Amino acid sequence: MNKKTKLIHGGIVGDPFTGAVSTPIYQVSTYKQDGVGNFSYEYSRTGNPTREALEKLIADLEDGHRGFAFASGMAAIAAVMQLYKSGDHVVFTDDVYGGTYRLMSKVLNRFNLDVTFVDTSNPQKVREAVQDNTVAIYVETPTNPLLKVTDVREMRTIADEHDLHLIVDNTFSTPYYQNPITLGADIVLHSATKYIGGHSDVVAGLAVVATEKLGEELHFVQNSVGGVLGPQDSWLLIRGIKTLGLRMEQTEKNTAEIVSFLQSRDDIVTIYYPGLKDHPGHDTHKAQATGFGGMVSFDVGSKERAERVLASTKYFTLAESLGAVESLISVPAQMTHASIPAERRAELGITDGLVRISVGIEDAEDLIADLKQALEQE
Ligand SMILES: *Cc1c(COP(=O)(O)O)cnc(C)c1O
């Protein structure tokens, strides 16, 4: 199956019980048993038909063995981290999503899950960070907000050398453009709040594992800890996924036009976009993904100018989050990455003048006109 067909025909299509073409919302907590222990569904924390349709679909889209849906991206990430135990060590991408950094450095550290944050775009740094107690490498590619690219196949090689799990947060590229399991990952994560949902109307997380063993282990955690996604939100994601391909293509087309507009100006300090040939991760990204996506960051020079731009856009909504049909704009230093200490932000290059846009599916010429007038505000 090709990708756009898979978005419609992957997983469980419609409803096996009634023939309904769209998977119904099974708004139910418990199920009648035909005899003690004789049932296909038992209790909706353990399994629910609507959530299961979504879980099978994401497993198909990521070419994995089994999928899991959680109440948020963070709940999915936390569940995956609960596969490990006190005293274990995980190597992380350094400019990982702010919430992931916070989870590891302020919550799971209390349980002695040890972490090292390194620039995973440099495999040598990852090799140096591996310790005797390392159990996994966790990467985001491209990253947020600097769009740094990590070579997933190279990470697999390192993981094999030390018998580690390889975990990839694939939120930015989506399964439409990048499939980390086919590149060697053991576990793929998504904040489905972003492109997968795509309409700024649901908070959700997804995980896909490559093997039956990991599937059993993660289901045990999902059912024991309980951060599952409800049926209504599961349905919204199934609906969102049907147009993922169309949305990604329009987003990427718009993004290419916006990037060339930004390049044509001499008042932008730096543009971060993996689609640019001079982006350090361009070739690696091209070798592992089929599209560059719709996230772009650019430095307008100062905090004051960034604030002026953010105060003046009309179609780019000032908001956290990304990956929706509507274009969004933010300043990472004060918003998504505010939970990262200022000195660490400086080390990473997340300057006060850095503006991040998530390009939506509006008409590119309107988006460009909007950015132009915002950049020209005195
Ligand atoms: C938003 C985001 C998360 C967290 O997901 P939530 O759905 O907000 O809990 C994790 N990783 C990345 C890359 C994200 O953008």
Short mmCIF file of C-alpha atoms and ligand atoms in Angstrom, two decimals:
data_model
loop_
_atom_site.label_atom_id
_atom_site.label_comp_id
_atom_site.label_asym_id
_atom_site.label_seq_id
_atom_site.Cartn_x
_atom_site.Cartn_y
_atom_site.Cartn_z
CA MET A 1 0.00 0.00 0.00
CA ASN A 2 1.23 3.50 -0.76
CA LYS A 3 1.18 6.08 1.98
CA LYS A 4 -2.01 8.01 1.30
CA THR A 5 -3.90 4.74 0.77
CA LYS A 6 -2.53 3.43 4.06
CA LEU A 7 -3.82 6.51 5.90
CA ILE A 8 -7.33 5.51 4.82
CA HIS A 9 -7.10 1.71 4.61
CA GLY A 10 -4.53 0.90 7.31
CA GLY A 11 -5.38 -0.58 10.70
CA ILE A 12 -8.97 -1.61 11.30
CA VAL A 13 -11.22 -0.07 8.65
CA GLY A 14 -14.71 0.85 9.82
CA ASP A 15 -16.47 -1.29 12.39
CA PRO A 16 -16.25 -5.11 12.28
CA PHE A 17 -19.35 -5.36 14.50
CA THR A 18 -21.82 -3.22 12.51
CA GLY A 19 -20.23 -2.52 9.13
CA ALA A 20 -20.12 1.22 9.89
CA VAL A 21 -17.60 2.80 7.49
CA SER A 22 -16.22 5.11 10.17
CA THR A 23 -15.01 3.52 13.41
CA PRO A 24 -17.69 4.31 16.03
CA ILE A 25 -16.89 5.99 19.32
CA TYR A 26 -17.28 3.16 21.82
CA GLN A 27 -18.01 5.37 24.80
CA VAL A 28 -17.93 2.52 27.30
CA SER A 29 -15.94 1.49 30.36
CA THR A 30 -16.84 -2.18 30.81
CA TYR A 31 -18.14 -5.14 28.76
CA LYS A 32 -20.53 -8.03 29.36
CA GLN A 33 -18.65 -11.31 29.69
CA ASP A 34 -20.13 -14.48 28.15
CA GLY A 35 -18.84 -16.43 31.14
CA VAL A 36 -16.18 -15.65 33.73
CA GLY A 37 -13.03 -14.77 31.79
CA ASN A 38 -14.75 -15.29 28.41
CA PHE A 39 -14.64 -11.93 26.60
CA SER A 40 -12.91 -9.99 23.83
CA TYR A 41 -12.94 -6.70 25.77
CA GLU A 42 -12.86 -6.53 29.54
CA TYR A 43 -12.38 -2.97 30.76
CA SER A 44 -11.53 0.13 28.73
CA ARG A 45 -8.25 0.93 30.48
CA THR A 46 -7.03 -2.46 29.27
CA GLY A 47 -8.62 -2.21 25.82
CA ASN A 48 -11.34 -0.26 23.98
CA PRO A 49 -12.40 -0.89 20.34
CA THR A 50 -12.07 2.76 19.26
CA ARG A 51 -8.66 3.12 20.88
CA GLU A 52 -7.64 -0.23 19.44
CA ALA A 53 -8.58 0.90 15.91
CA LEU A 54 -6.27 3.88 16.38
CA GLU A 55 -3.52 1.75 17.91
CA LYS A 56 -3.61 -0.70 15.00
CA LEU A 57 -3.59 2.18 12.53
CA ILE A 58 -0.53 3.92 14.00
CA ALA A 59 1.29 0.56 14.22
CA ASP A 60 0.62 0.09 10.48
CA LEU A 61 1.65 3.63 9.60
CA GLU A 62 4.95 3.24 11.47
CA ASP A 63 5.59 -0.30 10.15
CA GLY A 64 5.73 -1.48 13.75
CA HIS A 65 4.43 -4.48 15.66
CA ARG A 66 2.00 -2.79 18.06
CA GLY A 67 0.68 0.69 18.80
CA PHE A 68 -0.46 2.39 21.99
CA ALA A 69 -2.53 5.52 22.55
CA PHE A 70 -2.05 7.73 25.59
CA ALA A 71 -3.72 10.79 27.08
CA SER A 72 -0.87 13.06 25.90
CA GLY A 73 2.54 12.92 24.28
CA MET A 74 4.08 13.26 27.74
CA ALA A 75 2.02 10.32 29.03
CA ALA A 76 3.35 8.22 26.13
CA ILE A 77 6.95 9.28 26.83
CA ALA A 78 6.55 8.66 30.58
CA ALA A 79 5.09 5.20 29.90
CA VAL A 80 8.05 4.29 27.68
CA MET A 81 10.46 5.50 30.38
CA GLN A 82 8.66 3.22 32.84
CA LEU A 83 9.99 0.26 30.88
CA TYR A 84 13.23 1.03 32.73
CA LYS A 85 14.22 0.97 36.36
CA SER A 86 16.10 2.87 39.01
CA GLY A 87 19.82 2.94 38.23
CA ASP A 88 19.34 2.71 34.46
CA HIS A 89 20.77 5.41 32.23
CA VAL A 90 19.42 6.91 28.99
CA VAL A 91 21.26 9.11 26.48
CA PHE A 92 19.04 11.94 25.18
CA THR A 93 19.20 14.49 22.38
CA ASP A 94 20.20 17.77 24.03
CA ASP A 95 17.60 20.09 22.49
CA VAL A 96 14.82 17.63 23.18
CA TYR A 97 11.24 18.91 23.69
CA GLY A 98 11.13 21.05 26.88
CA GLY A 99 8.53 18.84 28.54
CA THR A 100 10.68 15.74 27.96
CA TYR A 101 13.67 17.53 29.50
CA ARG A 102 11.51 18.46 32.50
CA LEU A 103 10.13 14.92 32.89
CA MET A 104 13.63 13.45 32.96
CA SER A 105 15.41 16.12 35.01
CA LYS A 106 12.69 17.02 37.52
CA VAL A 107 10.40 14.00 37.89
CA LEU A 108 12.01 10.72 36.86
CA ASN A 109 15.35 11.77 38.38
CA ARG A 110 13.56 11.29 41.74
CA PHE A 111 13.38 7.61 40.85
CA ASN A 112 17.08 7.52 39.93
CA LEU A 113 16.58 7.12 36.23
CA ASP A 114 19.83 8.67 35.10
CA VAL A 115 20.18 10.76 31.93
CA THR A 116 22.83 12.44 29.81
CA PHE A 117 21.88 15.08 27.23
CA VAL A 118 24.19 15.22 24.22
CA ASP A 119 24.19 16.56 20.69
CA THR A 120 23.00 13.35 18.99
CA SER A 121 23.59 14.91 15.56
CA ASN A 122 27.20 14.03 16.39
CA PRO A 123 27.40 10.20 16.77
CA GLN A 124 30.79 10.46 18.49
CA LYS A 125 29.15 12.39 21.36
CA VAL A 126 26.61 9.58 21.74
CA ARG A 127 29.34 6.92 21.84
CA GLU A 128 31.15 8.88 24.55
CA ALA A 129 27.97 9.22 26.62
CA VAL A 130 27.19 5.50 26.76
CA GLN A 131 27.91 4.03 30.24
CA ASP A 132 27.80 0.53 31.71
CA ASN A 133 24.24 1.14 32.95
CA THR A 134 22.95 2.71 29.70
CA VAL A 135 19.78 1.02 28.46
CA ALA A 136 18.55 3.31 25.68
CA ILE A 137 19.27 6.14 23.26
CA TYR A 138 16.42 8.62 22.87
CA VAL A 139 16.46 10.98 19.92
CA GLU A 140 14.27 13.62 18.40
CA THR A 141 14.90 14.36 14.74
CA PRO A 142 14.49 17.03 13.56
CA THR A 143 14.55 18.82 16.89
CA ASN A 144 12.55 21.60 18.36
CA PRO A 145 13.23 24.49 17.72
CA LEU A 146 16.62 24.31 15.96
CA LEU A 147 15.68 21.50 13.57
CA LYS A 148 18.88 19.57 14.26
CA VAL A 149 18.99 16.22 12.50
CA THR A 150 20.21 12.92 13.95
CA ASP A 151 21.16 9.98 11.76
CA VAL A 152 18.78 7.25 12.96
CA ARG A 153 20.67 4.42 11.18
CA GLU A 154 23.90 5.54 12.84
CA MET A 155 22.13 5.51 16.23
CA ARG A 156 21.04 1.92 15.48
CA THR A 157 24.66 0.96 14.93
CA ILE A 158 25.64 2.42 18.32
CA ALA A 159 22.62 0.80 20.00
CA ASP A 160 23.67 -2.56 18.56
CA GLU A 161 27.24 -2.15 19.80
CA HIS A 162 25.95 -1.84 23.37
CA ASP A 163 22.64 -3.74 23.20
CA LEU A 164 20.49 -0.64 23.80
CA HIS A 165 16.96 0.33 22.84
CA LEU A 166 16.66 3.09 20.28
CA ILE A 167 13.70 5.42 20.88
CA VAL A 168 12.73 8.13 18.38
CA ASP A 169 10.29 10.99 18.94
CA ASN A 170 8.86 11.32 15.42
CA THR A 171 6.42 14.17 16.14
CA PHE A 172 7.98 16.66 13.70
CA SER A 173 8.24 14.39 10.66
CA THR A 174 5.09 12.32 11.20
CA PRO A 175 4.73 8.76 9.88
CA TYR A 176 3.90 10.30 6.50
CA TYR A 177 7.47 11.53 6.03
CA GLN A 178 9.64 9.37 8.29
CA ASN A 179 9.40 5.83 9.68
CA PRO A 180 12.07 5.36 12.35
CA ILE A 181 11.34 1.64 12.85
CA THR A 182 12.32 0.94 9.24
CA LEU A 183 15.54 2.86 10.01
CA GLY A 184 16.25 0.69 13.06
CA ALA A 185 14.32 2.19 15.98
CA ASP A 186 12.75 -0.07 18.61
CA ILE A 187 10.18 2.45 19.79
CA VAL A 188 8.61 5.46 18.05
CA LEU A 189 6.81 8.22 19.93
CA HIS A 190 4.41 10.93 18.82
CA SER A 191 2.78 13.88 20.39
CA ALA A 192 -0.40 13.25 18.38
CA THR A 193 -1.56 16.64 19.63
CA LYS A 194 0.49 18.02 16.73
CA TYR A 195 0.35 16.88 13.08
CA ILE A 196 -1.45 13.58 13.65
CA GLY A 197 -4.49 15.24 15.23
CA GLY A 198 -3.75 18.29 13.11
CA HIS A 199 -6.67 20.52 14.05
CA SER A 200 -5.71 21.97 17.46
CA ASP A 201 -8.58 20.12 19.10
CA VAL A 202 -7.08 17.13 20.91
CA VAL A 203 -4.19 16.35 23.28
CA ALA A 204 -2.87 12.82 22.75
CA GLY A 205 0.24 10.66 22.52
CA LEU A 206 1.12 7.54 20.55
CA ALA A 207 3.84 4.93 20.86
CA VAL A 208 4.73 2.15 18.44
CA VAL A 209 7.06 -0.74 19.24
CA ALA A 210 8.95 -2.96 16.83
CA THR A 211 8.69 -6.31 18.61
CA GLU A 212 6.14 -8.51 20.35
CA LYS A 213 8.22 -8.51 23.54
CA LEU A 214 8.25 -4.71 23.75
CA GLY A 215 4.54 -4.76 22.90
CA GLU A 216 3.79 -6.93 25.92
CA GLU A 217 6.02 -4.85 28.18
CA LEU A 218 4.50 -1.53 27.10
CA HIS A 219 0.95 -2.84 27.31
CA PHE A 220 1.70 -3.94 30.86
CA VAL A 221 2.83 -0.39 31.71
CA GLN A 222 -0.08 1.23 29.82
CA ASN A 223 -2.61 -0.89 31.67
CA SER A 224 -0.86 -0.62 35.05
CA VAL A 225 -0.19 3.10 35.05
CA GLY A 226 -3.37 3.92 33.14
CA GLY A 227 -2.65 7.08 31.11
CA VAL A 228 -4.85 5.88 28.24
CA LEU A 229 -6.56 7.94 25.56
CA GLY A 230 -10.37 8.09 25.71
CA PRO A 231 -12.59 6.86 22.85
CA GLN A 232 -13.72 10.32 21.68
CA ASP A 233 -10.15 11.58 21.35
CA SER A 234 -9.07 8.30 19.72
CA TRP A 235 -11.76 8.86 17.11
CA LEU A 236 -10.58 12.42 16.49
CA LEU A 237 -7.10 11.10 15.76
CA ILE A 238 -8.38 8.45 13.36
CA ARG A 239 -10.25 11.23 11.57
CA GLY A 240 -7.20 13.51 11.57
CA ILE A 241 -4.95 10.79 10.17
CA LYS A 242 -7.10 10.39 7.05
CA THR A 243 -5.92 13.81 5.80
CA LEU A 244 -2.38 13.66 7.19
CA GLY A 245 -0.85 13.23 3.72
CA LEU A 246 -2.82 16.08 2.16
CA ARG A 247 -2.05 18.36 5.08
CA MET A 248 1.67 17.53 5.12
CA GLU A 249 2.01 18.19 1.41
CA GLN A 250 0.25 21.55 1.54
CA THR A 251 2.23 22.47 4.65
CA GLU A 252 5.51 21.60 3.00
CA LYS A 253 4.69 23.48 -0.19
CA ASN A 254 3.79 26.57 1.83
CA THR A 255 6.93 26.19 3.94
CA ALA A 256 9.22 26.10 0.90
CA GLU A 257 7.70 29.39 -0.31
CA ILE A 258 7.98 31.02 3.10
CA VAL A 259 11.59 29.92 3.47
CA SER A 260 12.54 31.47 0.13
CA PHE A 261 10.77 34.66 1.18
CA LEU A 262 12.79 34.71 4.44
CA GLN A 263 15.99 34.03 2.49
CA SER A 264 15.27 36.98 0.22
CA ARG A 265 15.41 39.38 3.17
CA ASP A 266 18.60 40.77 4.67
CA ASP A 267 17.11 41.42 8.11
CA ILE A 268 16.95 37.79 9.24
CA VAL A 269 20.03 36.55 11.08
CA THR A 270 19.71 32.77 10.60
CA ILE A 271 17.09 30.43 9.16
CA TYR A 272 16.81 26.90 10.51
CA TYR A 273 15.09 24.53 8.09
CA PRO A 274 16.34 21.04 7.13
CA GLY A 275 15.13 21.61 3.55
CA LEU A 276 17.87 24.21 3.05
CA LYS A 277 20.91 22.77 1.29
CA ASP A 278 23.26 24.55 3.71
CA HIS A 279 21.45 23.17 6.78
CA PRO A 280 24.00 20.84 8.48
CA GLY A 281 21.46 18.00 8.65
CA HIS A 282 20.09 18.37 5.11
CA ASP A 283 21.71 15.28 3.57
CA THR A 284 21.06 13.04 6.57
CA HIS A 285 17.43 14.10 6.73
CA LYS A 286 17.01 13.52 3.02
CA ALA A 287 18.41 10.01 3.39
CA GLN A 288 15.94 9.03 6.11
CA ALA A 289 12.76 11.02 5.41
CA THR A 290 10.69 11.83 2.35
CA GLY A 291 9.77 15.40 3.33
CA PHE A 292 11.15 18.35 5.28
CA GLY A 293 7.95 19.29 7.09
CA GLY A 294 6.52 22.60 8.14
CA MET A 295 8.60 23.75 11.10
CA VAL A 296 10.95 26.69 10.57
CA SER A 297 12.84 28.81 13.08
CA PHE A 298 14.53 32.10 12.29
CA ASP A 299 16.43 34.65 14.30
CA VAL A 300 15.16 38.20 13.93
CA GLY A 301 18.06 39.64 15.96
CA SER A 302 16.55 40.69 19.28
CA LYS A 303 13.89 39.93 21.83
CA GLU A 304 12.21 43.29 21.12
CA ARG A 305 11.93 42.60 17.41
CA ALA A 306 10.68 39.07 18.03
CA GLU A 307 7.98 40.51 20.28
CA ARG A 308 7.00 43.07 17.62
CA VAL A 309 6.68 40.32 15.03
CA LEU A 310 4.59 38.15 17.33
CA ALA A 311 2.33 41.07 18.23
CA SER A 312 1.62 41.89 14.58
CA THR A 313 0.85 38.69 12.69
CA LYS A 314 -2.76 38.08 11.74
CA TYR A 315 -2.78 34.59 10.23
CA PHE A 316 0.05 33.23 12.35
CA THR A 317 -1.59 32.75 15.72
CA LEU A 318 0.59 33.37 18.77
CA ALA A 319 0.32 30.02 20.53
CA GLU A 320 2.20 27.06 21.94
CA SER A 321 1.96 23.83 19.97
CA LEU A 322 2.51 23.12 16.28
CA GLY A 323 1.43 20.93 13.44
CA ALA A 324 -2.10 22.24 12.97
CA VAL A 325 -4.06 23.37 9.91
CA GLU A 326 -3.72 26.94 11.17
CA SER A 327 -0.29 28.58 11.14
CA LEU A 328 1.19 29.24 14.57
CA ILE A 329 4.05 31.44 15.77
CA SER A 330 6.03 31.45 19.01
CA VAL A 331 9.24 32.53 20.71
CA PRO A 332 10.72 29.31 22.13
CA ALA A 333 12.88 31.07 24.75
CA GLN A 334 9.82 32.46 26.51
CA MET A 335 7.27 29.77 25.65
CA THR A 336 7.91 26.12 24.77
CA HIS A 337 11.48 26.20 26.11
CA ALA A 338 10.94 28.44 29.14
CA SER A 339 11.32 25.37 31.40
CA ILE A 340 14.93 25.02 30.19
CA PRO A 341 17.26 27.18 32.32
CA ALA A 342 18.46 30.39 30.59
CA GLU A 343 22.13 29.40 30.55
CA ARG A 344 21.31 26.03 29.03
CA ARG A 345 19.16 27.74 26.38
CA ALA A 346 22.12 29.97 25.52
CA GLU A 347 24.39 26.91 25.20
CA LEU A 348 21.89 25.33 22.82
CA GLY A 349 21.55 28.46 20.68
CA ILE A 350 17.93 29.19 21.56
CA THR A 351 18.34 32.97 21.47
CA ASP A 352 15.78 35.55 22.61
CA GLY A 353 15.30 36.67 18.99
CA LEU A 354 14.50 33.18 17.77
CA VAL A 355 11.02 32.94 16.26
CA ARG A 356 9.49 29.56 15.47
CA ILE A 357 6.68 29.09 13.01
CA SER A 358 4.51 26.08 12.34
CA VAL A 359 3.22 26.55 8.84
CA GLY A 360 -0.42 25.65 8.28
CA ILE A 361 -2.40 24.87 5.16
CA GLU A 362 -3.65 28.38 4.31
CA ASP A 363 -2.66 30.03 1.00
CA ALA A 364 1.09 30.71 0.94
CA GLU A 365 0.70 34.22 -0.47
CA ASP A 366 -1.44 35.29 2.48
CA LEU A 367 1.03 33.80 4.94
CA ILE A 368 3.96 35.56 3.26
CA ALA A 369 2.14 38.92 3.18
CA ASP A 370 1.38 38.46 6.87
CA LEU A 371 5.00 37.75 7.81
CA LYS A 372 6.21 40.62 5.62
CA GLN A 373 4.08 43.24 7.32
CA ALA A 374 5.00 41.83 10.76
CA LEU A 375 8.73 41.96 9.97
CA GLU A 376 8.36 45.56 8.76
CA GLN A 377 6.73 46.87 11.96
CA GLU A 378 8.84 49.63 13.54
C1 LIG B 1 4.40 18.55 22.10
C2 LIG B 1 5.51 17.60 22.07
C3 LIG B 1 5.64 16.59 23.04
C4 LIG B 1 4.66 16.46 24.19
O1 LIG B 1 3.38 16.12 23.76
P1 LIG B 1 2.01 16.56 24.50
O2 LIG B 1 0.97 15.98 23.61
O3 LIG B 1 2.01 18.05 24.57
O4 LIG B 1 2.03 15.95 25.86
C5 LIG B 1 6.67 15.69 22.91
N1 LIG B 1 7.57 15.78 21.91
C6 LIG B 1 7.50 16.75 20.98
C7 LIG B 1 8.51 16.80 19.89
C8 LIG B 1 6.47 17.69 21.02
O5 LIG B 1 6.42 18.66 20.09
#
